[in-house]
XYZ file of C-alpha atoms in Angstrom:
350
model
C -25.055 32.881 -80.160
C -24.032 33.805 -76.617
C -21.068 31.993 -75.138
C -21.577 29.979 -71.955
C -19.715 31.535 -69.015
C -18.548 29.210 -66.200
C -20.306 29.433 -62.821
C -17.167 30.534 -60.924
C -16.746 33.642 -63.101
C -20.397 34.567 -62.649
C -20.046 34.131 -58.876
C -17.010 36.411 -58.862
C -18.762 39.065 -60.877
C -22.315 39.111 -59.474
C -21.786 37.843 -55.890
C -20.082 39.804 -53.145
C -16.976 38.517 -51.354
C -19.004 37.461 -48.299
C -21.561 35.554 -50.394
C -18.789 33.846 -52.346
C -17.020 32.654 -49.150
C -20.311 31.301 -47.761
C -20.885 29.398 -51.004
C -17.410 27.855 -50.801
C -17.885 26.966 -47.109
C -20.845 24.672 -47.854
C -20.064 20.902 -47.747
C -19.560 19.098 -51.029
C -22.154 16.386 -51.733
C -19.466 14.265 -53.473
C -17.557 13.964 -50.174
C -20.682 13.199 -48.138
C -22.174 10.708 -50.609
C -20.920 7.266 -51.696
C -20.704 5.910 -55.235
C -23.434 3.409 -56.243
C -23.328 2.517 -59.932
C -21.966 5.783 -61.380
C -24.503 7.831 -59.392
C -23.927 9.778 -56.204
C -26.257 8.975 -53.318
C -26.325 11.627 -50.646
C -26.022 10.383 -47.058
C -28.795 11.333 -44.700
C -27.393 12.675 -41.383
C -30.128 11.019 -39.253
C -31.140 7.887 -41.189
C -27.613 6.563 -41.828
C -26.318 4.486 -38.908
C -29.832 3.460 -37.768
C -31.333 -0.062 -37.981
C -32.680 -0.919 -41.418
C -36.351 -1.634 -42.057
C -35.550 -5.103 -43.475
C -33.713 -6.040 -40.262
C -36.695 -4.980 -38.142
C -39.208 -6.924 -40.297
C -37.022 -10.078 -40.481
C -38.180 -13.269 -38.717
C -35.748 -15.109 -36.427
C -34.880 -18.776 -36.983
C -35.588 -21.517 -34.429
C -31.858 -21.691 -33.606
C -31.586 -17.960 -32.784
C -34.780 -18.128 -30.704
C -33.364 -21.062 -28.730
C -30.070 -19.209 -28.100
C -31.911 -16.009 -27.124
C -33.783 -17.751 -24.302
C -32.135 -17.371 -20.847
C -30.994 -20.491 -18.970
C -33.100 -21.651 -16.023
C -31.572 -22.571 -12.660
C -32.130 -26.316 -13.231
C -30.326 -26.249 -16.596
C -27.329 -24.437 -15.039
C -27.094 -27.052 -12.236
C -27.223 -29.948 -14.772
C -24.486 -28.338 -16.896
C -22.246 -27.823 -13.851
C -22.670 -31.486 -12.857
C -21.730 -32.633 -16.369
C -18.554 -30.516 -16.364
C -17.528 -31.836 -12.901
C -18.057 -35.451 -14.075
C -15.876 -34.837 -17.165
C -13.048 -33.387 -15.042
C -13.166 -36.388 -12.692
C -12.975 -38.841 -15.623
C -9.882 -37.043 -16.954
C -8.204 -37.182 -13.538
C -8.895 -40.918 -13.219
C -7.458 -41.539 -16.687
C -4.276 -39.606 -15.838
C -3.661 -41.202 -12.394
C -4.480 -44.760 -13.437
C -2.433 -47.458 -11.643
C -1.670 -49.330 -14.885
C -0.115 -46.249 -16.575
C 3.356 -45.060 -15.459
C 3.227 -41.367 -14.582
C 6.492 -39.411 -14.428
C 6.354 -36.674 -11.779
C 9.363 -34.848 -13.262
C 10.896 -34.583 -16.729
C 13.940 -36.743 -15.684
C 14.865 -39.730 -17.768
C 14.956 -43.203 -16.052
C 18.605 -43.651 -17.178
C 19.619 -40.567 -15.143
C 17.863 -41.935 -12.035
C 19.555 -45.366 -12.333
C 23.051 -43.939 -13.046
C 26.012 -44.651 -10.687
C 28.158 -41.754 -9.498
C 31.984 -41.720 -9.817
C 34.243 -41.416 -6.713
C 35.092 -37.820 -7.753
C 31.423 -36.731 -7.834
C 30.828 -38.491 -4.487
C 33.730 -36.610 -2.875
C 32.479 -33.287 -4.272
C 28.897 -33.949 -3.146
C 29.967 -34.786 0.436
C 30.028 -31.876 2.988
C 33.378 -30.098 3.596
C 35.332 -31.490 6.576
C 36.949 -28.790 8.710
C 39.787 -29.515 11.147
C 38.608 -27.611 14.260
C 41.314 -28.867 16.660
C 44.143 -27.715 14.389
C 42.544 -24.295 14.000
C 42.206 -23.963 17.785
C 45.900 -24.774 18.361
C 46.940 -22.299 15.659
C 44.795 -19.513 17.158
C 46.117 -20.101 20.721
C 49.780 -20.058 19.626
C 49.775 -17.063 17.242
C 46.720 -15.069 18.517
C 48.396 -12.986 21.294
C 51.434 -12.237 19.091
C 49.170 -10.900 16.351
C 47.349 -8.595 18.819
C 50.695 -7.171 20.021
C 51.820 -6.578 16.473
C 48.608 -4.724 15.606
C 48.947 -2.453 18.678
C 52.569 -1.530 17.866
C 51.703 -0.689 14.251
C 48.759 1.443 15.375
C 50.895 3.406 17.893
C 53.615 3.979 15.297
C 51.216 5.620 12.862
C 49.581 7.729 15.596
C 52.978 9.109 16.714
C 53.964 9.921 13.160
C 50.807 11.979 12.504
C 51.003 13.727 15.902
C 54.579 14.834 15.150
C 53.515 16.087 11.717
C 50.719 18.187 13.305
C 53.134 19.785 15.809
C 55.583 20.819 13.040
C 52.761 22.382 11.029
C 51.563 24.490 14.001
C 55.130 25.505 14.947
C 55.712 26.953 11.480
C 52.473 29.014 11.663
C 52.437 32.710 12.615
C 52.935 33.793 16.256
C 49.362 35.052 16.591
C 47.934 31.748 15.437
C 50.393 29.861 17.637
C 49.280 31.905 20.670
C 45.604 31.159 19.973
C 46.331 27.438 19.629
C 48.260 27.450 22.894
C 45.387 29.267 24.633
C 42.766 26.738 23.496
C 45.177 23.784 24.086
C 44.865 22.368 20.596
C 48.601 21.671 20.244
C 50.154 19.145 22.635
C 52.175 20.630 25.565
C 55.485 19.132 24.387
C 55.709 21.457 21.361
C 55.398 24.647 23.594
C 58.735 25.915 25.042
C 59.641 28.690 27.510
C 61.659 31.833 26.655
C 65.152 31.425 28.108
C 67.463 34.077 26.574
C 67.134 37.896 26.514
C 67.228 37.807 22.735
C 64.099 35.698 22.669
C 62.388 38.085 25.134
C 63.260 41.157 23.018
C 62.073 39.335 19.910
C 58.573 38.703 21.327
C 58.372 41.953 23.394
C 57.016 44.130 20.540
C 54.526 41.463 19.582
C 53.255 41.157 23.193
C 52.909 44.963 23.549
C 50.909 45.109 20.327
C 48.567 42.329 21.514
C 48.147 43.942 24.979
C 46.718 47.182 23.504
C 42.902 47.470 23.200
C 41.355 47.227 19.786
C 40.926 50.471 17.870
C 37.366 51.518 17.112
C 37.001 53.158 13.713
C 34.263 55.708 13.093
C 31.724 54.816 10.405
C 32.107 56.557 7.072
C 29.875 59.653 6.723
C 26.941 59.290 4.359
C 26.740 61.621 1.342
C 24.692 64.728 2.275
C 21.532 65.377 0.275
C 20.686 68.852 -1.063
C 18.571 70.746 1.489
C 15.232 72.408 0.622
C 13.102 74.858 2.635
C 9.977 73.533 4.344
C 7.692 76.067 2.628
C 8.398 74.504 -0.793
C 7.466 71.006 0.487
C 4.257 72.119 2.252
C 1.810 71.778 -0.714
C 3.077 68.230 -1.460
C 2.667 67.222 2.192
C -0.892 68.569 2.247
C -1.862 66.529 -0.864
C -0.437 63.371 0.673
C -2.203 64.057 3.996
C -5.669 64.406 2.439
C -7.778 61.159 2.454
C -8.511 59.332 -0.788
C -11.877 59.985 -2.471
C -14.106 57.650 -4.469
C -15.296 58.718 -7.907
C -19.085 58.588 -8.123
C -20.249 58.613 -11.745
C -23.307 60.754 -12.518
C -26.705 59.054 -12.843
C -27.845 58.321 -16.414
C -30.318 60.751 -17.870
C -33.804 59.410 -18.312
C -34.999 59.518 -21.888
C -38.372 61.034 -22.472
C -40.960 58.810 -24.177
C -42.242 59.863 -27.522
C -45.724 61.356 -27.753
C -46.603 58.925 -30.552
C -45.871 55.947 -28.238
C -48.250 57.291 -25.635
C -51.019 57.762 -28.175
C -50.464 54.295 -29.820
C -53.551 52.077 -30.064
C -52.840 48.282 -30.348
C -54.522 46.274 -33.071
C -56.840 43.297 -32.567
C -54.052 40.857 -33.525
C -51.600 42.208 -30.901
C -54.319 42.043 -28.230
C -55.032 38.449 -29.246
C -51.336 37.505 -29.022
C -51.005 39.248 -25.649
C -53.567 36.889 -24.109
C -52.154 33.640 -22.537
C -52.910 30.286 -24.173
C -55.691 28.318 -22.524
C -54.054 24.876 -22.835
C -50.883 26.121 -21.117
C -52.759 27.318 -17.995
C -52.837 24.467 -15.415
C -56.475 23.686 -14.532
C -55.785 20.526 -12.482
C -52.969 19.715 -10.076
C -50.422 17.420 -11.736
C -47.833 15.284 -9.930
C -44.396 16.604 -10.797
C -41.723 13.893 -10.838
C -38.012 14.722 -10.429
C -37.110 12.167 -13.131
C -38.834 12.101 -16.498
C -39.944 8.447 -16.488
C -42.335 7.469 -19.254
C -45.830 6.212 -18.366
C -45.299 3.007 -20.359
C -42.202 2.229 -18.288
C -44.246 2.529 -15.086
C -46.965 0.228 -16.465
C -44.407 -2.371 -17.644
C -44.714 -5.870 -16.114
C -41.363 -7.434 -15.211
C -40.432 -10.843 -16.645
C -39.476 -13.758 -14.332
C -35.825 -13.367 -15.430
C -35.730 -9.681 -14.388
C -37.436 -10.551 -11.089
C -34.789 -13.228 -10.419
C -31.991 -10.751 -11.139
C -33.624 -8.041 -9.003
C -33.565 -10.210 -5.881
C -30.562 -9.623 -3.595
C -27.960 -12.354 -3.181
C -28.457 -14.398 -0.032
C -25.173 -14.552 1.861
C -24.344 -16.169 5.167
C -24.689 -13.841 8.109
C -21.469 -13.059 9.957
C -21.158 -14.212 13.538
C -22.042 -11.441 15.924
C -19.698 -12.736 18.628
C -15.921 -12.612 18.188
C -15.442 -16.091 19.642
C -15.796 -19.286 17.625
C -18.537 -21.752 18.447
C -16.222 -24.777 18.068
C -13.112 -23.401 19.741
C -11.469 -26.839 20.168
C -12.139 -28.091 16.623
C -9.102 -29.495 14.756
C -8.061 -27.633 11.613
C -8.228 -29.280 8.173
C -4.457 -28.876 7.738
C -3.777 -31.006 10.826
C -6.080 -33.738 9.543
C -4.204 -33.933 6.252
C -3.061 -37.409 5.164
C 0.276 -37.744 3.396
C 0.320 -39.580 0.093
C 2.701 -42.434 -0.787
C 4.512 -40.257 -3.297
C 5.349 -37.599 -0.688
C 6.688 -40.271 1.704
C 8.878 -41.604 -1.111
C 10.248 -38.123 -1.904
C 10.862 -37.329 1.788
C 13.360 -40.209 2.165
C 17.040 -39.218 1.738
C 18.879 -40.458 -1.343
C 21.290 -43.372 -0.720
C 24.591 -42.487 -2.424
C 26.588 -45.421 -1.101
């Protein structure tokens, strides 16, 4: 008896590597199918997801047929009237004179409560003594202004003095420049009185009086020189214009003698002929959109015709001016309710 060899081993032995990989790449039917009573049912890629035959052959109930029908204009108007009547009934029930309606979520005990003298004093507006403030401002105002001016001048003098000391300690060159541009105040500058002072600044003045020395620029490092004859061939190559490479034309292959002597068979001659049904005998109307003939012959229902009609809107006035220019607006004709009059009155806290 021969032993049974598994399929995988046979595939490895008899199939090539490419064939084996293609076999493994195929989808597994167990993954694609779903389990139905211990048996695997393979899913069809086109049929699954479509409408079932039983659903197409099923008959609709009277209820579904009634719901499927579109509403007419009269039915919509009747329904709207019923809804408006219901809303009005609710409003009348809410604002009935017999029932007490609370406009705010405030308890009646809080509205009838009496305030204490402390709360009354806090609720009253703050009383300001204007006459006393005026007297205080007239008596102390000018003294305060004087005091502010003196303090301001004191600080200005202090900082000016500090600036002068800083510039005095600087170098003589910097001091001379400052004096020239009048940055330092004139009080800090003093004249030379003694001979010692003159001798001290004499050397410095002589040095400043001399013109500035112009230094020559540093010489650049000299490159190694070469004769012109050695550079001539390089210059000539650079001077020549650039050329474009033109590839040679491909060689024409000679046709075989057997091809020239070939005689086609009856079948090839038959296939070479054009098909008769594909040749246009009559002129056909070519449409830009591929609309089916049944769609063109379709008769529209009254519902589709009603939807296809454009909405009738009021035409805008061509003129910019109103017809009734002196008509009173609705806001000005508004009548105030009793509740608003009651709320508009100020609260008596006495």
